[in-house]
CSV table of C-alpha atoms and ligand atoms in Angstrom, one decimal:
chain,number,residue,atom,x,y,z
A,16,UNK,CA,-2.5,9.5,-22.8
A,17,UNK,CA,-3.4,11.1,-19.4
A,18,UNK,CA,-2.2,8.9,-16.1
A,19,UNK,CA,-5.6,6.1,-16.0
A,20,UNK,CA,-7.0,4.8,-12.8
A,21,UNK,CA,-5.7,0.8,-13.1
A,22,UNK,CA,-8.3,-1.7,-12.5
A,23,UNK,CA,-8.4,-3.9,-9.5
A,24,UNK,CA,-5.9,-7.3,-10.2
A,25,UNK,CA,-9.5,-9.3,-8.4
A,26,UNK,CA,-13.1,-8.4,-8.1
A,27,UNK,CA,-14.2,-6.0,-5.6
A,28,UNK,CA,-15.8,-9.2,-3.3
A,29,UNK,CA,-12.9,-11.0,-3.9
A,30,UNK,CA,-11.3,-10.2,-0.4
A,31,UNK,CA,-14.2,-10.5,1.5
A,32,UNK,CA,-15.0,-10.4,4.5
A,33,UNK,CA,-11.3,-9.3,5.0
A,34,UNK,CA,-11.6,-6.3,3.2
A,35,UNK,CA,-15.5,-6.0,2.2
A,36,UNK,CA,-16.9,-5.3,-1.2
A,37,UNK,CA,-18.3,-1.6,-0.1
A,38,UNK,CA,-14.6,-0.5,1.3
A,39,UNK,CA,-12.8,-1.9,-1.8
A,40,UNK,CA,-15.5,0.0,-4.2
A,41,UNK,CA,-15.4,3.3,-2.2
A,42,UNK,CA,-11.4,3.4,-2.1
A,43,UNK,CA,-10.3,2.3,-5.4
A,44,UNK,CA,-13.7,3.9,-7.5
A,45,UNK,CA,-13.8,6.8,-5.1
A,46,UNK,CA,-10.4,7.6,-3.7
A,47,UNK,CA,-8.1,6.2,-6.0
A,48,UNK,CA,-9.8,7.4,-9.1
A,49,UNK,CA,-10.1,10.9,-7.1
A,50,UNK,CA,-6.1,10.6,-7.2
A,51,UNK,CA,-6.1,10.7,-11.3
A,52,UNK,CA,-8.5,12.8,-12.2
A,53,UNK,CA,-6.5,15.9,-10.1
A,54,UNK,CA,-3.2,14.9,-11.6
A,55,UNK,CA,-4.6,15.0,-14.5
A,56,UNK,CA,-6.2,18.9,-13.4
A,57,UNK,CA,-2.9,19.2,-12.4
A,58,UNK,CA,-0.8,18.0,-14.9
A,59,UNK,CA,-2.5,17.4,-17.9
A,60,UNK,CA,1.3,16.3,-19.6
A,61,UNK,CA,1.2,13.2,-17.5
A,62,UNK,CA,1.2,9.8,-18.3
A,63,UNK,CA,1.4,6.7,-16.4
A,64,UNK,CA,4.7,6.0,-18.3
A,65,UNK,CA,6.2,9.5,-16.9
A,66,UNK,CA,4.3,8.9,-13.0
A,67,UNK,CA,7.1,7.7,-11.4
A,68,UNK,CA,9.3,10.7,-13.1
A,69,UNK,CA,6.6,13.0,-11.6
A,70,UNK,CA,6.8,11.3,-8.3
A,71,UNK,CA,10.9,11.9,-8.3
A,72,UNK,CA,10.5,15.3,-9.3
A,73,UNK,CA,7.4,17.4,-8.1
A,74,UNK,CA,6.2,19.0,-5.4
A,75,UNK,CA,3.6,20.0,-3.1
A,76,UNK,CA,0.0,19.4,-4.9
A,77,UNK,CA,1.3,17.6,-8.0
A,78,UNK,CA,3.3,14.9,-6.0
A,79,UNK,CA,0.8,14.4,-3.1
A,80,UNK,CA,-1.9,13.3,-6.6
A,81,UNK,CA,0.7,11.5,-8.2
A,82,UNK,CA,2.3,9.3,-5.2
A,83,UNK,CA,-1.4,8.6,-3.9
A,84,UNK,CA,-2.0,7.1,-6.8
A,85,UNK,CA,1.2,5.3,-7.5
A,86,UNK,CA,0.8,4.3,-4.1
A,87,UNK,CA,-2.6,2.7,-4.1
A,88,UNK,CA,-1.8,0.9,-7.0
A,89,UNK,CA,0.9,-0.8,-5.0
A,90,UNK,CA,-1.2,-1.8,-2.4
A,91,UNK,CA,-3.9,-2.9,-4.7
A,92,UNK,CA,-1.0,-5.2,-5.8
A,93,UNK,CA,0.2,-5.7,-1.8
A,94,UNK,CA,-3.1,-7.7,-1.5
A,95,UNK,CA,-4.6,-10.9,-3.1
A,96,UNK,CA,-7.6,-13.4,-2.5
A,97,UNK,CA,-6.4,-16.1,0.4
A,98,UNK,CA,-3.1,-14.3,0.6
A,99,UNK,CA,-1.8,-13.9,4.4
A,100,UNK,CA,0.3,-16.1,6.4
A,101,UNK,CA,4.5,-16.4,6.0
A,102,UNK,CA,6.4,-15.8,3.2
A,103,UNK,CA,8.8,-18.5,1.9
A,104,UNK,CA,12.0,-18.7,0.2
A,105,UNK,CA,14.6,-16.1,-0.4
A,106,UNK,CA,12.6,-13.5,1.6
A,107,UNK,CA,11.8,-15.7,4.3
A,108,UNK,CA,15.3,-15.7,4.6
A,109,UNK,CA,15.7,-12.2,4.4
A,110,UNK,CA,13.0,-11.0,7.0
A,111,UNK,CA,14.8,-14.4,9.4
A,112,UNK,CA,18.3,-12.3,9.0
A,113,UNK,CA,17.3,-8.2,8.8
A,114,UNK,CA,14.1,-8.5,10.8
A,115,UNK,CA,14.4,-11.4,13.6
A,116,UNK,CA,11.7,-13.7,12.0
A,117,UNK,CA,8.6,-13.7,11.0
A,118,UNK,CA,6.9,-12.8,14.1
A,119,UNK,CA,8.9,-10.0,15.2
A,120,UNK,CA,7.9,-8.5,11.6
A,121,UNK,CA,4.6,-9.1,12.0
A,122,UNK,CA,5.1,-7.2,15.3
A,123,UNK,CA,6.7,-4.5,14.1
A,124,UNK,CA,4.9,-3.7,10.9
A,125,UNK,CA,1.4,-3.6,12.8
A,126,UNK,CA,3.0,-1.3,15.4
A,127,UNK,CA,5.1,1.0,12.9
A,128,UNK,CA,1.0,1.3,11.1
A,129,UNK,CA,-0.2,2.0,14.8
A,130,UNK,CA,2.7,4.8,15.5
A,131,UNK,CA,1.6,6.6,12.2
A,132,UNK,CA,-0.5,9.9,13.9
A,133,UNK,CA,-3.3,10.3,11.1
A,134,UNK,CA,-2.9,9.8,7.5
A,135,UNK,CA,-0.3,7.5,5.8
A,136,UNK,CA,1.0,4.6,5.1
A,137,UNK,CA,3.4,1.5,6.6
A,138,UNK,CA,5.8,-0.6,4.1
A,139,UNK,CA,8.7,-3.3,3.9
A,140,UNK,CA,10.9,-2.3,2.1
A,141,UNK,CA,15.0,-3.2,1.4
A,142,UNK,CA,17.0,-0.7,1.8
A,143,UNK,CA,20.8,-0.5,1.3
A,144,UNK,CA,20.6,-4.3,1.2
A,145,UNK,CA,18.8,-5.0,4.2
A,146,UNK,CA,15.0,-5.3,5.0
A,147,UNK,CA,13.2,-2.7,6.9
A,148,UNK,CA,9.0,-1.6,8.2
A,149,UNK,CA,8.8,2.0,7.4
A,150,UNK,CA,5.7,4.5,8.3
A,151,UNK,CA,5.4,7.2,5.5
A,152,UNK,CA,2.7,10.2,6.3
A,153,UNK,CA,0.2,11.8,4.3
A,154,UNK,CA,1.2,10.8,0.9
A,155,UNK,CA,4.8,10.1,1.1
A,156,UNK,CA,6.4,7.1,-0.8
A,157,UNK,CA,10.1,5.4,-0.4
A,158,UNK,CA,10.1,5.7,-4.3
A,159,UNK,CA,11.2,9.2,-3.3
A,160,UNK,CA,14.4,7.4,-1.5
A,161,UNK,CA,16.5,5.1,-1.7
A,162,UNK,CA,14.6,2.2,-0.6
A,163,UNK,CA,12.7,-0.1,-3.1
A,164,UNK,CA,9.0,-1.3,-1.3
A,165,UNK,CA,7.9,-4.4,-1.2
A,166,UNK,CA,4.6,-3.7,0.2
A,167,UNK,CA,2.9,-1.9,1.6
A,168,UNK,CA,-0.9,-1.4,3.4
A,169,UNK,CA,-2.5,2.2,3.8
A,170,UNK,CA,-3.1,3.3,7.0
A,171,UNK,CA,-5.3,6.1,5.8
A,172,UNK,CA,-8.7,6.3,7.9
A,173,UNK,CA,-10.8,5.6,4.4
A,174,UNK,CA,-8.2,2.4,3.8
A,175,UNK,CA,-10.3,0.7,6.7
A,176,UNK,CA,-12.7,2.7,8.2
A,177,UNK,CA,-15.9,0.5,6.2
A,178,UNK,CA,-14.8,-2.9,7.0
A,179,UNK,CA,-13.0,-2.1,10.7
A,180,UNK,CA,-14.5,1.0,11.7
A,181,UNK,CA,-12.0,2.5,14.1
A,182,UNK,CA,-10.1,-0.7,14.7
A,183,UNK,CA,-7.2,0.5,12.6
A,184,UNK,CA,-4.8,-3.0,14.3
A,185,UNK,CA,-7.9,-5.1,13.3
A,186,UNK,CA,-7.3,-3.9,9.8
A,187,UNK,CA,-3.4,-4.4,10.0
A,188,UNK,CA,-3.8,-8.0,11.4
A,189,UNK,CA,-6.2,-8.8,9.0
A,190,UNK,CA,-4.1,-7.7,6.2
A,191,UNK,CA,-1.0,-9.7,7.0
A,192,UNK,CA,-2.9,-12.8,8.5
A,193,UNK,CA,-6.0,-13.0,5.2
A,194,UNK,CA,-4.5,-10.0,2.5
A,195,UNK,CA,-0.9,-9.5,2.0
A,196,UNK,CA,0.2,-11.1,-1.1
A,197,UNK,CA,3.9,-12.6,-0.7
A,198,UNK,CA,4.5,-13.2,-4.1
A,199,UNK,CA,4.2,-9.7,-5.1
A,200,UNK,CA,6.7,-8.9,-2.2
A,201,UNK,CA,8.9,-11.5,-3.3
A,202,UNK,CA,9.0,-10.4,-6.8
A,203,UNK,CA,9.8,-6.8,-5.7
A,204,UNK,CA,12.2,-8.4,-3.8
A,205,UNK,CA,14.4,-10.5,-6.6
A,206,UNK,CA,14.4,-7.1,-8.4
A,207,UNK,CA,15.4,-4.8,-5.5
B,328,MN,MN1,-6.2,5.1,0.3
């Protein structure tokens, strides 16, 4: 069975008015779904069991289709209704020791999504045992790496331009004050 565009995890209004119903339809129905049906052009062997094989493995054309859309399934994932705010728990922890707390993540994930010139995308993500905010361009993943993500948010102009316009840091603060969803991040994390 050919890779499949995953549905949402909430309705399209569901993050409103953090992330409005127009943007959310336009990038998952539109973008996203533009994603899979060119891997599939592309690579009509694929399947969403071998994606991440694909990712590992191909080039140029074939792995900028198949990271976008392992990618904006992530962040489909990276968000939830009423999410935002501090993480707890072991990660709490983690970000307190690797990152200097809370607000110097916060701080430093909005400004690595700032320092990314055009198209891409910013991510936590524990690396060698330690956490650390990484900018990837274009359609470039850490699943490429070493490092295991724990979230991420797209920094792509369609990722925000409907609900923020230009404001790309309105978008960034928005999604890790209303969006981000800490117990996705926190799962990645137990498993990392
Ligand atoms: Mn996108």
């Amino acid at each position: 069975m050919p890779v499949t565009l995953p549905p949402l995890p909430y309705p399209l209004d569901a993050l409103e008015p953090h992330y409005s119903k127009e943007n959310l339809e336009l990038h998952h129905g539109k973008h996203h779904n533009a994603y899979v049906v060119k891997l599939n052009e592309l690579r009509p062997d694929a399947t969403d069991d071998t994606l991440v094989q694909i990712i590992k493995t191909a080039s140029g054309a074939v792995f900028n289709q198949a990271a976008q859309v392992w990618n904006h399934t992530f962040f489909w994932n990276s968000m939830k209704p009423k999410g935002g705010g501090r993480p707890s728990g072991a990660l709490a922890a983690a970000i307190d020791r690797d990152l200097g707390g809370y607000d110097k993540f916060r701080a430093e994930f909005i400004s690595q999504g700032m320092a990314q010139f055009g198209s891409g995308w910013v991510w936590l993500v524990k690396d060698g045992g330690v956490l650390k905010v990484v900018k990837t361009p274009n359609a470039e993943t850490p699943i490429t790496g070493s490092a295991v993500p724990l979230l991420t948010a797209d920094v792509w102009e369609h990722a925000y331009y409907p609900t923020y316009k230009n404001l790309r840091q309105k978008f960034l603060e928005a999604f890790l004050d209303h969006l981000v969803n800490w117990d996705f991040a926190a799962a990645n994390f137990a498993r990392a």
